[in-house]
Amino acid sequence: MTTRNNSNKWLRFLKRTILGLTVLIAFIGLYMMHPQFGRRPSGERLQRIQLSKQFKDGKFRNMSPTPQLTQPWTVALYDYFFKRSDETSPKHAIPTMSIDWTKLLSQSHGLVWFGHSSYFLRLDGKNILVDPVFSGSASPIPGSVKAFKGADVSTAADLPPIDFLFISHDHYDHMDYKTLKALQPRVGKVIVGLGVGSHLEYWGYRPEQIIEKDWWDQVDLGDGFQVTVTPARHFTGRSIFTANTLWASYVLQTPSLKLYLGGDSGYDSHFKEIGNQLGPFDLAILENGQYDLSWKHIHMMPEEVVQAAHDLKATLLFPVHSSKFVLANHAWNEPLERISTEATKQQQPLLTPIIGQVINLDQAPTGPSHWWRK
């Protein structure tokens, strides 16, 4: 009798487990249908992708072999959960400034940083926005990867009309569904890598708004503005599908300045190639933060960022990808501290503004501000 009762209990447990897993899978399936996960390229867009030299065996590829992890995933997972700094987030609200939009829009060459990889440029009469994330989160999972306290200094509604919007790739900390939906009516042109336009059209962007190009393609934006889509060493993916859209960096030539907009990238020879072919640059904006030795091929260490700036022949370096979200194990202020040390050592002029601070690029400071120590 006892054996039969134990058997019945086991069967009931198994049935409840199967039912629970079925409900969970169904819920996840329904949730994955949310528009924020975007849409896979298809039709004519997919045909263009398949003609790209970067697209092989159904996926986009980097110039060099690029494993996402450099050690077994079990080790990387253990390190992520059990070797985290106890200062990945600041203990208090970080220093920020209220954006003086009147001051910014009156400048010939102005810049404001929103934290992480989001920033606004006012260049030769044009408004330029890069990788905007204003929803307060960098994750599709509600309540996760929230912005640091005090870091949200702007909303999409605060922004003026945008002439050129650049999206480096489709990861959630660079391509935010809520933000881009809100901005759509006020965007002139959005420049993206191959395939990324499929998300934008799904979210209501008109085909004529989207400029979707491959690495090394050049586009005349008019009024003396030209962009070249250039390589990066990274990956993409918004759901279970990866590398079906192209990650990119951009070389932006204005009537009076040349800028490198780096997006996310591990260190590789493409920086030197871009510097030799299209440099030198008045300003290079490069990722610096959310790094780990486990994924060193897809994100740079701070010391590599300074080397990349040298490779690009950049007069001034502006490091981004820090100070707003926790995506790695290091202390929140470590990226800026390390790059300041290395830039000083290598005599690389460095721009480290406070989030929200309006910078006049014609008179930009060229040394570490150390605002993160305050």
Short mmCIF file of C-alpha atoms in Angstrom, two decimals:
data_model
loop_
_atom_site.label_atom_id
_atom_site.label_comp_id
_atom_site.label_asym_id
_atom_site.label_seq_id
_atom_site.Cartn_x
_atom_site.Cartn_y
_atom_site.Cartn_z
CA MET A 1 0.00 0.00 0.00
CA THR A 2 2.83 2.40 0.87
CA THR A 3 4.53 1.72 -2.45
CA ARG A 4 1.28 2.45 -4.32
CA ASN A 5 0.76 5.71 -2.40
CA ASN A 6 4.33 6.82 -3.15
CA SER A 7 3.79 5.96 -6.79
CA ASN A 8 0.57 8.02 -6.90
CA LYS A 9 2.30 10.97 -5.20
CA TRP A 10 5.10 10.80 -7.76
CA LEU A 11 2.63 10.72 -10.64
CA ARG A 12 0.71 13.71 -9.24
CA PHE A 13 3.99 15.60 -8.82
CA LEU A 14 5.04 14.73 -12.36
CA LYS A 15 1.69 15.86 -13.76
CA ARG A 16 1.85 19.18 -11.87
CA THR A 17 5.41 19.71 -13.07
CA ILE A 18 4.50 19.00 -16.70
CA LEU A 19 1.46 21.29 -16.41
CA GLY A 20 3.56 24.05 -14.85
CA LEU A 21 6.22 23.79 -17.54
CA THR A 22 3.56 23.81 -20.26
CA VAL A 23 1.99 26.97 -18.83
CA LEU A 24 5.43 28.61 -18.48
CA ILE A 25 6.42 27.75 -22.06
CA ALA A 26 3.07 29.03 -23.34
CA PHE A 27 3.49 32.27 -21.37
CA ILE A 28 7.02 32.78 -22.68
CA GLY A 29 5.81 32.07 -26.22
CA LEU A 30 3.04 34.64 -25.91
CA TYR A 31 5.38 37.20 -24.33
CA MET A 32 7.90 36.73 -27.13
CA MET A 33 5.23 37.95 -29.53
CA HIS A 34 5.47 41.44 -28.01
CA PRO A 35 6.55 44.00 -30.63
CA GLN A 36 9.65 44.95 -28.59
CA PHE A 37 11.32 41.74 -29.78
CA GLY A 38 11.21 43.08 -33.31
CA ARG A 39 10.84 41.20 -36.56
CA ARG A 40 13.25 39.03 -38.53
CA PRO A 41 14.36 40.28 -41.96
CA SER A 42 12.40 38.82 -44.85
CA GLY A 43 11.59 39.34 -48.51
CA GLU A 44 13.68 41.87 -50.43
CA ARG A 45 15.51 42.88 -47.23
CA LEU A 46 16.62 39.29 -46.65
CA GLN A 47 17.76 39.02 -50.28
CA ARG A 48 19.97 42.09 -49.80
CA ILE A 49 21.42 40.55 -46.65
CA GLN A 50 22.25 37.32 -48.43
CA LEU A 51 24.36 39.29 -50.95
CA SER A 52 26.53 40.78 -48.21
CA LYS A 53 30.13 39.61 -47.90
CA GLN A 54 29.60 39.59 -44.14
CA PHE A 55 26.71 37.08 -44.33
CA LYS A 56 27.75 33.42 -44.38
CA ASP A 57 25.87 30.23 -43.54
CA GLY A 58 22.78 32.11 -42.45
CA LYS A 59 24.51 34.59 -40.10
CA PHE A 60 26.54 37.78 -40.18
CA ARG A 61 30.20 37.25 -39.30
CA ASN A 62 32.97 39.40 -37.87
CA MET A 63 36.19 40.08 -39.77
CA SER A 64 38.09 37.84 -37.31
CA PRO A 65 36.89 34.68 -35.56
CA THR A 66 34.96 35.97 -32.55
CA PRO A 67 33.72 33.52 -29.93
CA GLN A 68 31.29 35.27 -27.59
CA LEU A 69 32.86 33.48 -24.61
CA THR A 70 36.57 32.85 -24.12
CA GLN A 71 36.08 30.22 -21.40
CA PRO A 72 33.48 27.49 -20.75
CA TRP A 73 29.99 28.91 -20.17
CA THR A 74 29.83 27.20 -16.76
CA VAL A 75 32.92 29.15 -15.63
CA ALA A 76 31.59 32.40 -17.10
CA LEU A 77 28.22 31.85 -15.37
CA TYR A 78 29.90 31.10 -12.04
CA ASP A 79 32.07 34.20 -12.31
CA TYR A 80 29.07 36.35 -13.23
CA PHE A 81 27.03 35.33 -10.18
CA PHE A 82 29.72 34.71 -7.56
CA LYS A 83 32.62 37.02 -8.41
CA ARG A 84 30.73 40.27 -8.82
CA SER A 85 32.00 43.53 -7.44
CA ASP A 86 29.91 44.83 -4.55
CA GLU A 87 29.94 48.22 -6.28
CA THR A 88 28.38 47.35 -9.64
CA SER A 89 25.82 50.06 -8.85
CA PRO A 90 26.50 53.38 -7.13
CA LYS A 91 25.31 53.60 -3.51
CA HIS A 92 23.64 56.95 -4.15
CA ALA A 93 22.29 58.90 -7.12
CA ILE A 94 25.16 59.70 -9.47
CA PRO A 95 26.00 63.33 -10.30
CA THR A 96 24.03 64.63 -13.29
CA MET A 97 22.98 67.96 -14.75
CA SER A 98 19.70 69.22 -16.17
CA ILE A 99 20.11 69.63 -19.92
CA ASP A 100 20.17 73.24 -21.12
CA TRP A 101 18.64 72.63 -24.53
CA THR A 102 18.70 76.30 -25.49
CA LYS A 103 22.43 76.43 -24.89
CA LEU A 104 23.03 73.16 -26.73
CA LEU A 105 20.99 74.06 -29.81
CA SER A 106 22.70 77.44 -30.13
CA GLN A 107 26.13 75.86 -30.54
CA SER A 108 27.92 75.05 -33.77
CA HIS A 109 29.39 71.85 -32.32
CA GLY A 110 27.69 70.65 -29.14
CA LEU A 111 27.31 67.35 -27.33
CA VAL A 112 25.32 65.97 -24.43
CA TRP A 113 25.58 62.47 -22.96
CA PHE A 114 22.53 60.65 -21.56
CA GLY A 115 24.56 57.85 -19.96
CA HIS A 116 25.57 54.45 -21.35
CA SER A 117 25.74 54.73 -25.18
CA SER A 118 23.05 57.38 -25.74
CA TYR A 119 24.13 60.86 -26.78
CA PHE A 120 23.02 63.89 -28.79
CA LEU A 121 25.17 65.94 -31.15
CA ARG A 122 24.46 69.40 -32.51
CA LEU A 123 26.74 69.71 -35.53
CA ASP A 124 26.71 72.40 -38.22
CA GLY A 125 23.00 73.05 -37.80
CA LYS A 126 21.87 69.41 -37.61
CA ASN A 127 20.48 67.43 -34.68
CA ILE A 128 22.01 63.95 -34.40
CA LEU A 129 20.98 61.24 -31.94
CA VAL A 130 22.79 57.96 -31.30
CA ASP A 131 21.50 54.74 -29.66
CA PRO A 132 18.80 56.41 -27.50
CA VAL A 133 17.47 54.48 -24.47
CA PHE A 134 15.08 56.61 -22.39
CA SER A 135 12.72 53.96 -21.01
CA GLY A 136 14.69 53.49 -17.78
CA SER A 137 15.61 49.90 -18.61
CA ALA A 138 17.96 48.01 -20.93
CA SER A 139 16.14 44.67 -20.85
CA PRO A 140 12.93 43.14 -22.22
CA ILE A 141 12.28 41.57 -18.80
CA PRO A 142 10.14 43.93 -16.66
CA GLY A 143 11.93 45.32 -13.63
CA SER A 144 15.41 44.24 -14.71
CA VAL A 145 18.55 46.16 -15.82
CA LYS A 146 17.15 49.42 -14.54
CA ALA A 147 18.94 52.76 -14.92
CA PHE A 148 20.99 54.02 -11.99
CA LYS A 149 19.21 56.39 -9.67
CA GLY A 150 19.49 59.90 -11.07
CA ALA A 151 20.80 58.82 -14.47
CA ASP A 152 17.58 59.48 -16.41
CA VAL A 153 17.98 63.17 -17.22
CA SER A 154 15.81 63.19 -20.34
CA THR A 155 12.82 61.60 -22.00
CA ALA A 156 12.03 61.14 -25.67
CA ALA A 157 9.50 63.97 -25.39
CA ASP A 158 12.23 66.41 -24.32
CA LEU A 159 14.19 66.05 -27.55
CA PRO A 160 13.98 68.46 -30.48
CA PRO A 161 13.34 67.14 -34.02
CA ILE A 162 16.11 64.73 -35.05
CA ASP A 163 17.73 65.08 -38.47
CA PHE A 164 19.82 61.90 -38.28
CA LEU A 165 19.31 59.00 -35.89
CA PHE A 166 22.06 56.37 -35.74
CA ILE A 167 21.50 52.86 -34.35
CA SER A 168 24.69 50.81 -34.00
CA HIS A 169 22.97 47.44 -33.47
CA ASP A 170 19.77 45.91 -32.17
CA HIS A 171 20.65 44.98 -28.57
CA TYR A 172 18.25 46.34 -25.96
CA ASP A 173 20.78 48.72 -24.39
CA HIS A 174 21.18 50.44 -27.78
CA MET A 175 17.84 49.99 -29.54
CA ASP A 176 14.95 50.71 -27.19
CA TYR A 177 11.45 49.93 -28.40
CA LYS A 178 9.58 52.50 -26.27
CA THR A 179 12.03 55.27 -27.06
CA LEU A 180 12.07 54.66 -30.80
CA LYS A 181 8.28 54.41 -30.99
CA ALA A 182 7.99 57.79 -29.28
CA LEU A 183 10.64 59.40 -31.50
CA GLN A 184 9.37 58.18 -34.88
CA PRO A 185 7.25 61.22 -35.82
CA ARG A 186 10.23 63.55 -35.19
CA VAL A 187 12.98 61.61 -36.96
CA GLY A 188 14.16 62.60 -40.44
CA LYS A 189 16.47 59.72 -41.37
CA VAL A 190 17.60 56.73 -39.32
CA ILE A 191 20.86 55.06 -40.34
CA VAL A 192 21.28 51.36 -39.51
CA GLY A 193 23.12 48.22 -40.59
CA LEU A 194 21.58 45.61 -42.87
CA GLY A 195 18.46 43.98 -41.45
CA VAL A 196 17.91 46.39 -38.56
CA GLY A 197 15.27 48.20 -40.60
CA SER A 198 12.97 45.20 -40.19
CA HIS A 199 12.50 46.12 -36.52
CA LEU A 200 11.95 49.77 -37.33
CA GLU A 201 9.31 49.14 -39.99
CA TYR A 202 7.51 46.80 -37.60
CA TRP A 203 7.47 49.65 -35.07
CA GLY A 204 5.95 52.15 -37.49
CA TYR A 205 8.92 53.76 -39.26
CA ARG A 206 8.29 54.51 -42.92
CA PRO A 207 10.63 52.88 -45.47
CA GLU A 208 11.70 56.31 -46.72
CA GLN A 209 12.92 57.18 -43.20
CA ILE A 210 15.35 54.25 -43.12
CA ILE A 211 18.85 54.17 -44.58
CA GLU A 212 20.01 50.55 -44.24
CA LYS A 213 23.53 49.75 -45.41
CA ASP A 214 26.42 47.28 -45.37
CA TRP A 215 29.96 47.85 -44.10
CA TRP A 216 31.93 50.34 -46.22
CA ASP A 217 28.82 51.73 -47.92
CA GLN A 218 28.82 55.51 -48.20
CA VAL A 219 25.74 57.73 -48.10
CA ASP A 220 25.43 61.42 -48.93
CA LEU A 221 23.02 62.83 -46.35
CA GLY A 222 22.94 66.27 -47.96
CA ASP A 223 24.02 69.73 -46.76
CA GLY A 224 27.66 68.61 -46.55
CA PHE A 225 26.97 65.58 -44.35
CA GLN A 226 28.21 62.15 -45.39
CA VAL A 227 28.28 58.84 -43.54
CA THR A 228 30.29 55.67 -44.13
CA VAL A 229 29.04 52.49 -42.46
CA THR A 230 32.10 50.77 -41.02
CA PRO A 231 32.92 47.45 -39.28
CA ALA A 232 32.71 46.60 -35.60
CA ARG A 233 33.49 43.38 -33.74
CA HIS A 234 30.31 42.37 -31.97
CA PHE A 235 27.01 40.50 -32.57
CA THR A 236 23.25 41.13 -32.61
CA GLY A 237 19.95 39.56 -31.59
CA ARG A 238 16.71 40.53 -29.85
CA SER A 239 15.10 37.12 -29.29
CA ILE A 240 16.23 33.54 -29.90
CA PHE A 241 17.73 34.55 -33.26
CA THR A 242 21.25 35.97 -33.32
CA ALA A 243 23.44 37.62 -35.95
CA ASN A 244 20.59 38.01 -38.43
CA THR A 245 21.08 41.80 -38.48
CA LEU A 246 24.36 43.66 -38.94
CA TRP A 247 26.23 45.51 -36.17
CA ALA A 248 28.13 48.59 -37.29
CA SER A 249 30.12 51.68 -36.48
CA TYR A 250 29.90 54.93 -38.45
CA VAL A 251 32.20 57.59 -39.84
CA LEU A 252 30.30 60.88 -39.95
CA GLN A 253 31.70 63.74 -42.01
CA THR A 254 30.04 67.13 -41.43
CA PRO A 255 30.91 70.37 -43.22
CA SER A 256 33.57 71.07 -40.58
CA LEU A 257 34.23 67.92 -38.49
CA LYS A 258 34.88 64.21 -38.87
CA LEU A 259 33.62 61.87 -36.15
CA TYR A 260 33.82 58.15 -35.45
CA LEU A 261 30.67 56.73 -33.81
CA GLY A 262 31.84 53.41 -32.49
CA GLY A 263 28.86 51.45 -31.15
CA ASP A 264 29.89 48.23 -29.40
CA SER A 265 33.07 46.43 -30.44
CA GLY A 266 35.87 44.25 -29.22
CA TYR A 267 39.36 45.34 -30.14
CA ASP A 268 40.60 44.24 -33.58
CA SER A 269 42.42 45.39 -36.69
CA HIS A 270 39.37 47.21 -38.07
CA PHE A 271 40.19 50.30 -36.00
CA LYS A 272 43.54 50.71 -37.73
CA GLU A 273 41.98 49.98 -41.11
CA ILE A 274 39.31 52.63 -40.57
CA GLY A 275 41.91 55.10 -39.28
CA ASN A 276 44.15 54.55 -42.30
CA GLN A 277 41.33 54.76 -44.85
CA LEU A 278 39.04 57.40 -43.37
CA GLY A 279 40.92 59.12 -40.52
CA PRO A 280 42.10 61.17 -38.81
CA PHE A 281 39.11 62.05 -36.62
CA ASP A 282 38.31 65.15 -34.60
CA LEU A 283 36.35 62.99 -32.15
CA ALA A 284 36.09 59.24 -31.60
CA ILE A 285 33.22 57.95 -29.44
CA LEU A 286 34.06 54.44 -28.25
CA GLU A 287 32.55 51.92 -25.88
CA ASN A 288 34.21 51.64 -22.46
CA GLY A 289 32.36 49.56 -19.92
CA GLN A 290 30.38 46.34 -19.43
CA TYR A 291 33.52 44.33 -20.19
CA ASP A 292 34.78 41.02 -18.84
CA LEU A 293 37.65 38.69 -19.69
CA SER A 294 35.00 36.06 -20.49
CA TRP A 295 33.75 38.14 -23.42
CA LYS A 296 36.87 40.16 -24.27
CA HIS A 297 36.41 39.66 -28.03
CA ILE A 298 33.10 41.55 -28.13
CA HIS A 299 33.81 44.37 -25.63
CA MET A 300 37.06 46.26 -25.10
CA MET A 301 39.00 46.68 -21.90
CA PRO A 302 39.62 50.37 -21.06
CA GLU A 303 43.28 50.17 -22.05
CA GLU A 304 42.24 48.78 -25.45
CA VAL A 305 39.88 51.71 -25.94
CA VAL A 306 42.82 54.12 -25.75
CA GLN A 307 44.71 51.97 -28.25
CA ALA A 308 41.70 51.98 -30.56
CA ALA A 309 41.64 55.79 -30.41
CA HIS A 310 45.30 55.84 -31.44
CA ASP A 311 44.57 53.40 -34.27
CA LEU A 312 41.77 55.66 -35.47
CA LYS A 313 44.05 58.73 -35.27
CA ALA A 314 41.54 60.48 -33.03
CA THR A 315 42.32 63.93 -31.67
CA LEU A 316 39.78 63.57 -28.84
CA LEU A 317 38.32 60.41 -27.25
CA PHE A 318 34.86 60.29 -25.64
CA PRO A 319 34.26 56.97 -23.80
CA VAL A 320 30.65 55.77 -23.41
CA HIS A 321 28.86 52.49 -22.46
CA SER A 322 29.10 53.13 -18.71
CA SER A 323 27.43 54.89 -15.76
CA LYS A 324 23.81 53.87 -16.29
CA PHE A 325 23.19 50.09 -16.42
CA VAL A 326 24.75 47.01 -14.82
CA LEU A 327 25.68 44.49 -17.52
CA ALA A 328 29.01 43.23 -16.16
CA ASN A 329 30.79 42.38 -12.91
CA HIS A 330 33.06 45.39 -12.54
CA ALA A 331 32.47 48.38 -10.27
CA TRP A 332 30.27 51.00 -11.94
CA ASN A 333 33.03 53.65 -11.91
CA GLU A 334 35.94 51.37 -12.84
CA PRO A 335 35.74 51.92 -16.63
CA LEU A 336 36.16 55.70 -16.31
CA GLU A 337 38.88 55.38 -13.70
CA ARG A 338 40.91 52.91 -15.76
CA ILE A 339 40.56 54.77 -19.05
CA SER A 340 41.52 58.06 -17.38
CA THR A 341 44.70 56.49 -16.05
CA GLU A 342 45.59 54.99 -19.42
CA ALA A 343 44.69 58.09 -21.45
CA THR A 344 46.88 60.23 -19.19
CA LYS A 345 49.72 57.72 -19.53
CA GLN A 346 49.38 57.63 -23.33
CA GLN A 347 48.78 61.41 -23.62
CA GLN A 348 45.40 60.81 -25.29
CA PRO A 349 43.05 63.80 -24.88
CA LEU A 350 39.94 62.53 -23.11
CA LEU A 351 36.42 63.90 -22.72
CA THR A 352 34.50 62.68 -19.63
CA PRO A 353 31.38 64.82 -19.22
CA ILE A 354 28.77 64.47 -16.50
CA ILE A 355 25.49 63.03 -17.75
CA GLY A 356 23.41 65.97 -18.98
CA GLN A 357 26.35 68.39 -19.20
CA VAL A 358 26.35 70.46 -22.38
CA ILE A 359 29.78 70.35 -24.03
CA ASN A 360 31.00 72.85 -26.60
CA LEU A 361 33.21 70.68 -28.80
CA ASP A 362 35.06 73.75 -30.05
CA GLN A 363 36.30 74.34 -26.49
CA ALA A 364 36.04 70.84 -25.03
CA PRO A 365 38.04 69.84 -21.96
CA THR A 366 40.75 67.34 -22.85
CA GLY A 367 41.51 65.71 -19.51
CA PRO A 368 39.61 63.47 -17.05
CA SER A 369 36.99 65.33 -15.02
CA HIS A 370 36.87 62.60 -12.31
CA TRP A 371 33.19 63.40 -11.66
CA TRP A 372 32.64 59.74 -10.67
CA ARG A 373 34.82 60.19 -7.57
CA LYS A 374 32.45 62.77 -6.09
#
